[in-house]
Amino acid sequence: MSRRLAYFAFVLVALPAACDSEIASTCSALAEPVALDLSGAWSVQADPEGVGDAERWASNELPAPLTVTVPRCLDVASPDLASYVGKSWWQRRFTAPTLAEGERAWLVFDGVALRARVFLDGVERPVGTIAHDHVRAEFDVTDLLNPGEHLLAVEVDNTILESSIPDPGWVGWWNHTGLIRPVRFEVRPRVDLGALRLDTTQNTDGTWHARVVASVSNAGSEALPGTLRLQLQDEADGCTRAFESISSRTVTVGEADLVVEADLAGVSPWAPGAPHLYRLVATLETTSGTTTRTIRTGFREVRLDGPRALWNGVPLTLRGLNRHEMHPDHGFALPSAVQRADLEDLVALGANAVRLAHYPQSAEVLDLCDELGLLAWVEIPAWQSRAEVLGDDAVFSESAAPFLTAMIEEHRHHPSVLFWGLGNEFPSHTEIIERYCERAAALVRGLDPSRLVVFASDKHELLPIAQVDRCFQHVDVVAINEYYGWYYKAMTDLGPALDALHAAFPSKPVLVSELGTEAILGRANPDPPDVGRLPGGGFEFSEDFQVKFLATHLDQIDAPARADWMLGAYLWVYADFADPHRVGDGRPPEMNHLNLKGLVTGQRERKRAWQLVHDRWNP
Ligand code: ADA
C-alpha cells in the first residue's frame, strides 16, 4: 500500500547558534514505545520430526524443553544440536497490561534464523509468519489480547528452502538457528509515530537540504487535529542547534508519511572517521495524546562523479573489512559488548568501512557504525544463489523484493549506510540474473536514492570481463571478490584484472569486496610460497603467507596509477567464523568447519596480519 505523503506548512524557527541555558539540555533520550522486554528465559525444544503442530506445541507445554536466555541460538545452547537443521519450538509466558482506549499492542522480533511462525495462546492460525532472517518483524496483536497472562509460542525453522533467499546453494556460514535477537511487546498509542528519518543533500551554497520523513498511524476512526514538533539536537554538546519546526496538521485515519523540509546552515556533516551525530526528536500532539520518536542521524551525501565516489563532495577511499555477526560462543546472538568490541577493533585497525556480510546485521551494529564513523555495506543473503532461483519471478516478488524492502526500511535512517547490497557471487554472467539485478537495483533506488547499489561478483576471473559479468551495468560500483594467489592464478594477476575492469567500465568505481587467505594463529613459515594452493594438495595456512598475500594485494589496490578509479577494498574477513564447507585442505581436523581468513581468531586473538593492516592504514 503506497503511503500518503502529507507536507506540512510549517514555521521554521531559527535558533541561536550558541546554546544558552534556557534551551540547553542533554540530548533527548532515544524515545521508544512503551515496551515489555520478552527476551530472557524461554523454553525451547527441537522438533526434528515436525510433530509440534499435531501435538499442539503452540499451546501445550513442551514435552522436554531446555531453558535458554533469548537472544540465543539453539545449536550453541545445546551442543548435541550443533548441526541441527529443522523446526524448533520456543515458548514463554508474559502478562499483558490493560490497554487504554485506542492503544494498540504489538509483538516485535528483531531477528530470527531463518524463519518463524508466531502463535499467541495457541490459536490455530499463527499470529503471523517471519519470512526473512536477520530483519525485524512485528505483529499487531491488539484484537487477540485480553489483560492477563498469555502464552507466546514461536516455531523457528532453519530448513533451507529450495526457492528462496538463501537457497540450497548457500553454504557460506553456519546455519545457526533461534530467536537470535531481542523480542518485545510494545504498547503504541492510537496516534503513533513510527519510522523516522532525515534525508540530506548538500546545497551548492554549503548549506544542507534536510527532509524529515515521519511515518504516522492513526488507528482511531476519526481524523484528529495535530501538531508536529521536530527538534534537531547536536549530540556533541546536547543542545538544540540545527532547527526546530512546529507544524500543524490534521492526522487522518490510517497511515501517512509526514514530510518537513528545510535548508540549514551551520550544521556539521557526518563522515567516516568524523561521525558528527544529531538526535532528531519528533513529537506529535493530538487530542488523543502525545507520541515521541527519536533517532540518531547525520548530514551526509554520497554520489558518483564518474569513476569516483564522493562523500559530502570529497573523493572517498575505502579501507574496509568484511565482518560476520558471529562468534563461537554465541552464534548469531552476540552480546552488545562483543558487538562494540568488534567494531571498535575495526576502528583501531584504521578501517573506515565495514561490509556487514552477508545478511542485515543488528540495529545496534548499525548504531555503532553511526557512532564510530564506519561506512556500512548492508546486504541480503543471496549468497551464491542459483540462477534458476534468484532469477525466478516468484522468488523476486516473494523473497528478494520484500527482503530488500525490509532491510532498507529498517536501516535507512542510519547515516553510516553507504551501500545496499543485492547479494554475493550469484551467476551475474547469466541473462536471467542480469534481469534480477536490473529489477532489484530499480527497487532499491526507488526506495532509497541516497545510497549506492552494489553486489559482489566472482565472475571476473572469467575474463574478458565485459562479456562475462552482465550485471555491473545495473549497479553503481564494480565490486569483485578476488583471491588471486589463493584459489587461482598468482597474486600479481590482480593488477591486470583491475585494469581490465576499469577498461570495461571506465565510468564506474572499481572495488575489491573480498580478498584474503586462511591462517592459523601461531603457524609460521619464514619462506612462504607464492601461491596458497600447495603442490601436494591443500593450502598454506601460515600467518607469514597471509601477511605476504595481503601486502601484495594492497600494493596493487593502492597503486597511485589506479587512484582515480579504485574505490578501495574490504579484507575478507575480520574474525574466523564457523563455515560448514571448510573441511580438510590440509587444515588440522580440529579446525574443520572453520573459515580461518580472519585477521583475528574466533575468540578475537590478533594474528600477525592484524598488525600489517594496522601499520598500512595508520602510516
Ligand atoms: C567467497 C564468499 C565468502 C567466503 C569466501 C572464502 O568470496 O563470498 O563468504 O566464503 O569466499 O572464504 O573463500
XYZ file of C-alpha atoms and ligand atoms in Angstrom:
632
model
C 0.000 0.000 0.000
C 1.571 3.300 -1.001
C 1.763 5.654 1.919
C 0.219 9.033 1.555
C 2.628 11.951 1.777
C 1.436 14.899 3.796
C 3.540 18.026 3.515
C 3.355 20.363 6.395
C 3.006 24.061 6.156
C 5.394 24.909 8.907
C 7.023 27.692 10.762
C 10.800 27.340 10.669
C 12.147 28.545 13.972
C 15.737 29.759 13.634
C 17.584 29.075 16.859
C 20.682 30.837 18.186
C 23.879 29.088 17.105
C 25.116 29.015 20.667
C 23.217 27.054 23.245
C 22.046 29.237 26.076
C 20.824 27.996 29.410
C 17.135 28.217 28.521
C 17.363 25.710 25.721
C 20.489 23.825 26.703
C 19.526 20.334 27.607
C 21.066 16.944 27.498
C 20.267 15.122 24.334
C 16.819 13.614 24.462
C 16.655 10.002 25.402
C 16.047 7.779 22.404
C 12.308 7.739 22.914
C 10.856 4.327 22.177
C 7.312 2.984 22.616
C 6.424 1.512 25.989
C 7.905 -1.964 25.700
C 7.893 -5.127 27.711
C 11.161 -6.938 27.054
C 10.323 -10.517 26.154
C 13.948 -11.618 25.930
C 15.187 -13.622 28.902
C 14.127 -17.140 29.900
C 12.316 -19.187 27.238
C 11.594 -22.890 26.958
C 12.800 -24.439 23.711
C 12.656 -27.860 22.131
C 13.826 -29.178 18.781
C 11.098 -30.719 16.645
C 13.044 -32.842 14.163
C 10.019 -34.976 13.316
C 7.765 -31.959 12.839
C 5.220 -33.166 15.395
C 4.773 -29.751 17.019
C 1.638 -28.889 15.073
C -0.066 -32.242 15.621
C 0.882 -32.223 19.307
C -0.168 -28.580 19.565
C 3.146 -27.268 20.905
C 1.749 -23.802 20.244
C -0.459 -24.190 23.295
C 0.681 -27.243 25.248
C 3.693 -27.400 27.491
C 6.750 -28.606 25.579
C 7.466 -32.268 26.402
C 11.150 -31.960 27.291
C 12.293 -28.390 26.908
C 15.579 -26.682 27.531
C 15.530 -23.308 29.265
C 17.615 -20.726 27.390
C 18.086 -16.983 27.576
C 16.898 -15.244 24.426
C 18.531 -13.918 22.245
C 20.041 -17.345 21.717
C 20.991 -19.894 19.075
C 19.679 -23.364 19.888
C 22.683 -25.070 18.305
C 25.028 -23.110 20.589
C 22.880 -23.579 23.693
C 22.756 -27.327 23.150
C 25.992 -28.804 21.724
C 24.248 -32.029 20.745
C 22.231 -29.841 18.370
C 25.339 -28.197 16.903
C 24.353 -29.171 13.365
C 20.600 -29.162 13.838
C 18.510 -28.204 10.832
C 14.748 -28.223 11.210
C 11.965 -26.833 13.355
C 12.244 -25.824 16.988
C 9.560 -24.515 19.311
C 10.175 -21.637 21.678
C 7.729 -20.667 24.443
C 7.395 -18.100 27.174
C 4.550 -16.585 29.133
C 4.026 -12.888 29.741
C 1.440 -10.675 31.358
C -0.120 -8.082 29.104
C -1.097 -4.713 30.527
C -4.598 -3.347 30.147
C -4.709 -1.160 27.049
C -6.180 2.319 27.215
C -8.819 3.343 24.700
C -7.336 3.296 21.227
C -3.977 1.814 22.238
C -2.551 -0.996 20.113
C -0.439 -3.985 21.218
C 2.445 -5.266 19.062
C 4.860 -8.180 19.195
C 8.263 -7.226 17.808
C 11.021 -9.673 16.792
C 14.345 -8.047 15.932
C 15.581 -11.153 14.130
C 15.219 -14.914 13.767
C 17.115 -17.581 11.840
C 15.851 -18.489 9.420
C 12.067 -18.184 9.514
C 9.293 -18.451 12.112
C 5.592 -18.832 12.783
C 4.300 -16.868 15.788
C 1.390 -18.088 17.943
C -0.373 -16.386 20.836
C -2.345 -18.505 23.301
C -2.229 -21.461 20.968
C -4.562 -20.130 18.324
C -4.597 -22.450 15.294
C -3.854 -19.659 12.859
C -0.464 -18.154 13.652
C -0.417 -14.515 14.614
C 1.975 -14.192 11.729
C 4.997 -15.586 9.955
C 8.529 -14.248 9.774
C 9.715 -14.980 6.255
C 13.218 -13.468 6.262
C 16.160 -13.954 8.562
C 18.085 -11.168 10.248
C 15.440 -8.444 9.806
C 12.806 -7.052 12.153
C 9.217 -8.340 12.042
C 6.249 -7.092 14.031
C 2.622 -8.098 14.514
C -0.431 -6.184 15.762
C -1.971 -8.495 18.387
C -4.425 -5.997 19.878
C -7.511 -7.962 18.913
C -6.052 -11.203 20.309
C -5.165 -9.761 23.643
C -7.091 -9.692 26.892
C -5.402 -8.383 30.032
C -3.541 -11.066 31.955
C -1.152 -13.891 31.222
C -0.510 -15.134 27.701
C 1.487 -17.923 26.102
C 3.769 -16.792 23.305
C 4.953 -19.706 21.134
C 7.268 -19.456 18.146
C 8.085 -22.229 15.712
C 11.514 -21.419 14.297
C 12.798 -23.233 11.214
C 16.277 -23.184 9.652
C 15.457 -25.645 6.888
C 16.825 -24.190 3.658
C 14.012 -23.790 1.132
C 14.510 -24.777 -2.486
C 13.270 -21.465 -3.884
C 14.004 -18.627 -1.541
C 16.822 -16.456 -0.234
C 19.029 -18.161 0.867
C 18.650 -21.295 -1.269
C 20.473 -24.667 -1.193
C 23.401 -23.006 -2.989
C 24.119 -21.371 0.387
C 26.916 -22.955 2.434
C 28.766 -19.778 3.323
C 28.414 -19.696 7.129
C 26.960 -21.842 9.892
C 23.205 -22.329 9.760
C 22.649 -21.255 13.356
C 19.027 -21.206 14.421
C 16.937 -19.459 17.025
C 15.458 -16.247 18.297
C 18.779 -14.590 17.571
C 17.807 -11.040 18.547
C 15.589 -9.397 21.203
C 11.807 -9.917 21.375
C 9.467 -7.362 22.909
C 5.833 -6.464 23.468
C 5.013 -2.854 22.641
C 2.017 -0.702 23.565
C 1.533 2.018 20.977
C -0.864 4.966 21.250
C -3.819 5.329 18.923
C -1.903 8.041 17.094
C 1.661 6.789 16.856
C 4.878 7.968 15.287
C 6.672 5.092 13.587
C 9.725 5.188 11.328
C 11.564 8.485 11.340
C 14.380 9.545 9.062
C 16.380 12.541 7.909
C 17.342 12.590 4.232
C 20.039 15.152 3.411
C 21.655 16.624 0.320
C 24.310 19.305 0.001
C 23.291 22.634 -1.499
C 25.739 24.474 -3.716
C 25.961 27.313 -1.178
C 27.296 24.998 1.539
C 24.013 24.679 3.355
C 22.236 21.323 3.647
C 18.783 20.449 2.427
C 17.073 18.457 5.183
C 13.994 16.362 4.524
C 12.427 14.779 7.591
C 10.011 11.932 6.944
C 7.937 10.770 9.905
C 5.501 7.913 9.452
C 2.347 8.362 11.481
C -0.528 5.969 12.059
C -3.964 6.900 13.348
C -5.668 3.705 14.483
C -8.817 5.604 15.521
C -11.954 6.106 13.495
C -11.681 9.856 13.022
C -9.131 12.367 11.829
C -7.615 14.463 14.596
C -6.007 17.904 14.676
C -2.309 17.558 15.450
C 0.916 19.479 15.979
C 4.227 18.011 14.856
C 7.296 19.391 16.567
C 10.745 18.479 15.252
C 13.930 19.248 17.095
C 17.438 18.517 15.931
C 19.891 18.182 18.817
C 23.637 18.161 18.325
C 24.982 15.143 20.233
C 28.329 16.895 20.503
C 27.014 19.247 23.146
C 23.464 18.115 23.791
C 21.809 21.274 22.611
C 19.075 22.015 20.140
C 21.135 23.560 17.382
C 20.087 22.945 13.851
C 16.446 23.606 13.735
C 13.111 23.305 15.342
C 9.949 23.215 13.336
C 6.416 23.379 14.565
C 3.701 22.469 12.138
C 0.010 21.834 12.456
C -1.916 19.223 10.518
C -4.994 17.055 10.677
C -3.847 13.487 11.319
C -6.035 11.391 9.055
C -7.122 7.827 9.799
C -4.653 5.157 8.655
C -1.031 5.622 7.796
C 0.789 8.541 6.242
C 4.306 9.916 5.881
C 4.610 13.439 7.191
C 7.338 15.410 5.445
C 9.045 18.570 6.648
C 11.801 20.187 4.561
C 14.243 22.947 5.357
C 17.610 24.318 4.221
C 20.019 24.517 7.121
C 23.271 26.356 7.657
C 25.849 25.767 10.357
C 25.369 22.013 10.695
C 28.323 19.615 10.941
C 28.380 16.739 8.464
C 28.703 13.046 9.277
C 31.744 11.485 7.641
C 33.776 8.282 8.058
C 36.257 8.949 10.826
C 34.364 12.132 11.766
C 30.874 10.913 12.728
C 29.052 14.035 13.831
C 25.705 12.809 15.144
C 22.459 14.615 15.801
C 19.320 13.459 17.514
C 16.131 14.070 15.636
C 13.249 14.282 18.098
C 9.749 14.146 16.617
C 6.775 14.820 18.870
C 3.202 14.638 17.652
C 0.487 16.117 19.865
C -3.152 15.430 19.116
C -6.339 15.472 21.166
C -5.726 11.777 21.821
C -2.338 12.362 23.422
C 1.355 12.833 22.633
C 3.785 10.457 20.974
C 7.531 10.943 20.569
C 10.129 9.190 18.466
C 13.879 9.914 18.482
C 16.635 8.716 16.167
C 20.356 9.390 15.874
C 21.157 10.780 12.468
C 23.604 12.902 10.478
C 24.140 15.099 7.475
C 25.718 13.087 4.659
C 25.553 12.647 0.956
C 27.188 10.135 -1.376
C 27.244 10.465 -5.155
C 29.314 9.357 -8.110
C 31.500 11.642 -10.159
C 32.476 9.335 -12.998
C 34.724 6.616 -11.535
C 34.998 8.482 -8.208
C 32.639 8.169 -5.291
C 32.247 11.425 -3.388
C 31.218 11.536 0.252
C 29.994 15.032 1.125
C 31.713 16.173 -2.048
C 35.095 14.656 -1.113
C 36.623 11.686 -3.020
C 36.213 8.526 -0.961
C 38.747 5.736 -0.452
C 37.500 2.687 1.423
C 39.671 0.893 3.970
C 37.239 -1.844 4.799
C 36.744 -5.255 6.284
C 34.061 -7.860 5.932
C 32.536 -8.849 9.260
C 30.146 -11.683 10.084
C 27.842 -11.126 13.080
C 29.043 -14.424 14.545
C 31.059 -15.682 17.498
C 31.913 -19.261 18.537
C 30.375 -18.736 21.976
C 27.208 -17.033 20.721
C 26.452 -17.983 17.132
C 24.478 -15.040 15.696
C 23.299 -13.816 19.098
C 26.228 -11.608 20.050
C 26.127 -9.660 23.333
C 26.398 -5.897 22.992
C 29.889 -5.924 24.496
C 31.152 -8.222 21.722
C 29.451 -6.119 19.046
C 31.093 -2.968 20.365
C 34.493 -4.592 20.823
C 34.455 -5.852 17.223
C 33.525 -2.503 15.695
C 35.965 -0.606 17.902
C 38.706 -3.014 16.792
C 37.935 -2.166 13.164
C 38.454 1.494 14.025
C 41.691 0.618 15.851
C 42.862 -1.124 12.659
C 42.293 2.125 10.768
C 39.208 0.959 8.871
C 36.638 3.470 7.689
C 34.199 0.898 6.244
C 32.681 -2.457 7.043
C 30.756 -4.873 4.843
C 28.173 -6.463 7.107
C 28.459 -9.864 5.449
C 26.254 -11.419 4.235
C 22.923 -10.510 5.864
C 21.418 -7.426 7.548
C 23.070 -7.173 10.961
C 21.587 -5.893 14.219
C 20.324 -2.353 14.650
C 22.950 -1.979 17.366
C 25.686 -2.789 14.834
C 24.435 -0.029 12.540
C 24.183 2.280 15.583
C 27.854 1.511 16.272
C 28.739 2.275 12.643
C 26.950 5.635 13.058
C 28.766 6.312 16.327
C 32.249 5.156 15.306
C 32.265 6.546 11.773
C 32.297 3.275 9.816
C 30.595 3.289 6.415
C 28.265 0.293 6.218
C 27.562 -2.118 3.335
C 24.243 -3.817 4.133
C 23.071 -6.755 2.005
C 20.580 -9.602 1.724
C 21.906 -13.183 1.954
C 21.602 -14.023 -1.757
C 24.889 -15.891 -1.328
C 25.803 -17.930 -4.436
C 22.092 -18.169 -5.123
C 21.271 -20.371 -8.103
C 20.303 -18.646 -11.344
C 17.044 -20.570 -11.635
C 16.112 -19.474 -8.119
C 17.246 -15.845 -7.935
C 16.041 -15.248 -11.477
C 12.589 -16.651 -10.794
C 9.740 -14.115 -10.822
C 8.001 -15.665 -7.802
C 11.260 -15.647 -5.797
C 11.722 -11.985 -6.700
C 8.238 -10.995 -5.579
C 8.050 -13.294 -2.533
C 11.637 -13.189 -1.302
C 14.116 -10.754 -2.859
C 11.836 -7.712 -3.077
C 10.323 -7.974 0.418
C 13.734 -8.853 1.902
C 15.391 -5.812 0.299
C 12.441 -3.636 1.330
C 12.520 -4.825 4.960
C 16.288 -4.289 5.119
C 16.063 -0.749 3.737
C 13.050 0.289 5.801
C 14.718 -0.923 8.995
C 18.139 0.608 8.413
C 17.772 3.562 6.046
C 17.792 6.110 8.891
C 21.414 5.264 9.782
C 23.760 7.910 8.336
C 26.567 5.316 8.051
C 24.863 3.264 5.314
C 26.842 3.621 2.081
C 25.764 0.560 0.067
C 22.657 -1.540 -0.295
C 23.853 -4.948 -1.462
C 21.863 -7.193 -3.824
C 23.781 -10.357 -2.925
C 27.044 -12.217 -3.274
C 28.640 -14.309 -6.020
C 25.423 -15.148 -7.770
C 25.597 -16.084 -11.509
C 25.981 -12.477 -12.689
C 27.184 -13.700 -16.082
C 23.724 -15.008 -16.952
C 20.856 -13.183 -18.624
C 18.315 -14.317 -16.041
C 20.396 -12.861 -13.205
C 21.002 -9.682 -15.167
C 17.240 -9.240 -15.043
C 17.300 -9.860 -11.271
C 19.944 -7.156 -10.837
C 18.089 -4.711 -13.063
C 14.832 -5.167 -11.149
C 16.454 -5.285 -7.722
C 18.529 -2.148 -8.375
C 15.435 -0.312 -9.595
C 13.532 -1.371 -6.466
C 16.353 -0.253 -4.156
C 16.826 3.097 -5.908
C 13.086 3.669 -5.810
C 13.056 3.089 -2.068
C 16.267 4.967 -1.262
C 18.085 7.032 -3.917
C 20.529 8.324 -1.299
C 22.750 5.215 -1.288
C 24.828 3.335 -3.831
C 23.692 -0.059 -5.120
C 26.198 -2.888 -5.333
C 26.693 -6.662 -5.440
C 29.878 -8.699 -5.027
C 30.903 -10.560 -8.175
C 33.189 -13.568 -8.504
C 32.942 -13.780 -12.272
C 35.908 -11.523 -13.030
C 38.389 -14.332 -13.460
C 36.264 -15.453 -16.396
C 37.841 -12.643 -18.421
C 37.165 -10.803 -20.741
C 35.052 -9.243 -18.064
C 32.873 -7.092 -20.278
C 31.347 -10.133 -21.954
C 31.051 -12.021 -18.702
C 29.560 -10.013 -15.878
C 26.291 -8.667 -17.306
C 25.159 -7.165 -14.018
C 27.762 -4.464 -13.435
C 25.886 -2.175 -15.832
C 22.935 -2.096 -13.418
C 24.788 -1.150 -10.224
C 26.877 1.819 -9.183
C 30.216 0.183 -8.405
C 32.175 -2.709 -9.952
C 32.858 -4.848 -6.872
C 34.804 -8.118 -7.087
C 35.650 -10.824 -4.609
C 39.178 -11.822 -5.590
C 41.572 -14.488 -4.347
C 44.427 -14.231 -6.851
C 47.237 -16.408 -5.495
C 44.981 -18.259 -3.080
C 42.321 -20.125 -5.042
C 43.617 -19.377 -8.517
C 46.339 -17.753 -10.631
C 49.040 -15.582 -8.998
C 48.877 -12.693 -6.531
C 50.214 -10.286 -9.125
C 47.404 -11.153 -11.550
C 45.195 -8.842 -9.525
C 46.562 -5.625 -11.011
C 45.847 -6.579 -14.645
C 42.383 -7.772 -13.632
C 41.649 -4.420 -12.006
C 42.886 -2.620 -15.116
C 40.675 -4.826 -17.325
C 37.660 -3.999 -15.150
C 38.407 -0.294 -15.413
C 38.808 -0.566 -19.171
C 35.456 -2.346 -19.437
C 33.686 0.067 -17.074
C 35.624 3.357 -17.277
C 32.854 5.422 -15.719
C 32.356 3.281 -12.612
C 34.488 2.972 -9.482
C 36.191 -0.402 -9.046
C 36.235 -2.004 -5.619
C 37.642 -5.205 -4.153
C 34.839 -6.501 -1.939
C 36.789 -9.516 -0.672
C 40.429 -10.610 -0.546
C 42.132 -12.880 1.953
C 43.724 -16.178 2.852
C 43.400 -18.642 5.687
C 45.960 -18.510 8.512
C 46.270 -20.457 11.720
C 47.345 -18.350 14.691
C 50.927 -19.293 15.547
C 51.602 -21.158 12.310
C 54.896 -19.760 10.927
C 56.677 -20.192 7.631
C 59.751 -17.988 7.226
C 59.745 -18.670 3.498
C 56.109 -18.537 2.446
C 55.228 -19.762 -1.056
C 53.971 -17.532 -3.862
C 50.581 -19.253 -4.059
C 48.256 -20.677 -1.423
C 47.473 -23.962 -3.135
C 50.307 -26.375 -2.281
C 51.758 -28.727 -4.909
C 50.912 -31.741 -2.799
C 47.323 -30.558 -2.329
C 45.735 -28.469 0.365
C 46.568 -24.889 1.256
C 49.278 -22.893 3.028
C 47.948 -21.918 6.457
C 50.837 -19.819 7.764
C 50.479 -16.310 9.116
C 53.516 -15.363 7.025
C 51.636 -16.223 3.824
C 48.567 -14.272 4.957
C 50.790 -11.233 5.554
C 52.523 -11.666 2.179
C 49.202 -12.068 0.368
C 47.575 -9.012 1.932
C 50.638 -6.822 1.391
C 50.948 -7.862 -2.273
C 47.251 -7.294 -2.949
C 47.048 -3.970 -1.111
C 50.090 -2.735 -3.045
C 48.151 -3.302 -6.289
C 44.871 -1.896 -4.948
C 46.521 1.217 -3.538
C 48.777 1.783 -6.562
C 48.795 5.544 -7.387
C 48.157 4.772 -11.071
C 44.758 3.339 -10.071
C 43.841 6.044 -7.577
C 41.471 7.875 -9.929
C 39.085 4.920 -10.172
C 39.917 2.424 -7.387
C 37.414 2.906 -4.566
C 39.338 0.651 -2.168
C 38.907 -2.762 -0.598
C 37.207 -4.826 2.074
C 39.517 -7.503 3.515
C 37.999 -10.938 3.971
C 37.422 -11.234 6.961
C 37.626 -9.597 10.388
C 37.282 -12.770 12.503
C 37.437 -16.518 11.874
C 33.927 -17.968 11.782
C 32.016 -21.263 11.574
C 31.798 -22.282 7.922
C 30.350 -25.687 7.006
C 32.284 -26.181 3.791
C 35.763 -25.718 5.209
C 36.920 -29.299 5.651
C 40.356 -30.824 5.017
C 42.581 -28.890 2.593
C 45.450 -29.592 4.973
C 43.896 -27.917 7.975
C 44.127 -29.703 11.354
C 40.948 -31.770 11.898
C 40.006 -29.701 14.940
C 39.827 -26.716 12.596
C 37.373 -28.282 10.187
C 34.247 -26.198 9.650
C 36.175 -23.004 10.384
C 36.889 -20.257 7.908
C 40.337 -19.135 9.054
C 40.717 -15.990 6.906
C 40.251 -13.685 9.880
C 42.719 -11.044 10.952
C 41.687 -12.301 14.382
C 40.587 -15.726 15.561
C 37.020 -16.538 16.538
C 37.956 -15.540 20.082
C 39.329 -12.265 18.660
C 43.039 -13.045 19.236
C 45.014 -10.930 16.786
C 47.062 -12.616 14.075
C 50.176 -11.017 12.545
C 48.072 -9.792 9.630
C 46.200 -7.527 12.022
C 49.419 -5.610 12.660
C 50.283 -5.486 8.959
C 46.942 -3.917 8.127
C 47.100 -1.576 11.096
C 50.515 -0.308 10.061
C 49.392 0.231 6.453
C 46.227 2.064 7.462
C 47.900 4.094 10.199
C 51.077 5.272 8.485
C 33.580 -16.126 -1.054
C 32.396 -15.756 -0.150
C 32.760 -15.571 1.296
C 33.765 -16.631 1.759
C 34.990 -16.526 0.877
C 36.075 -17.523 1.275
O 34.143 -14.988 -1.612
O 31.782 -14.562 -0.572
O 31.569 -15.640 2.042
O 33.201 -17.895 1.649
O 34.607 -16.845 -0.452
O 36.409 -17.557 2.459
O 36.541 -18.209 0.375
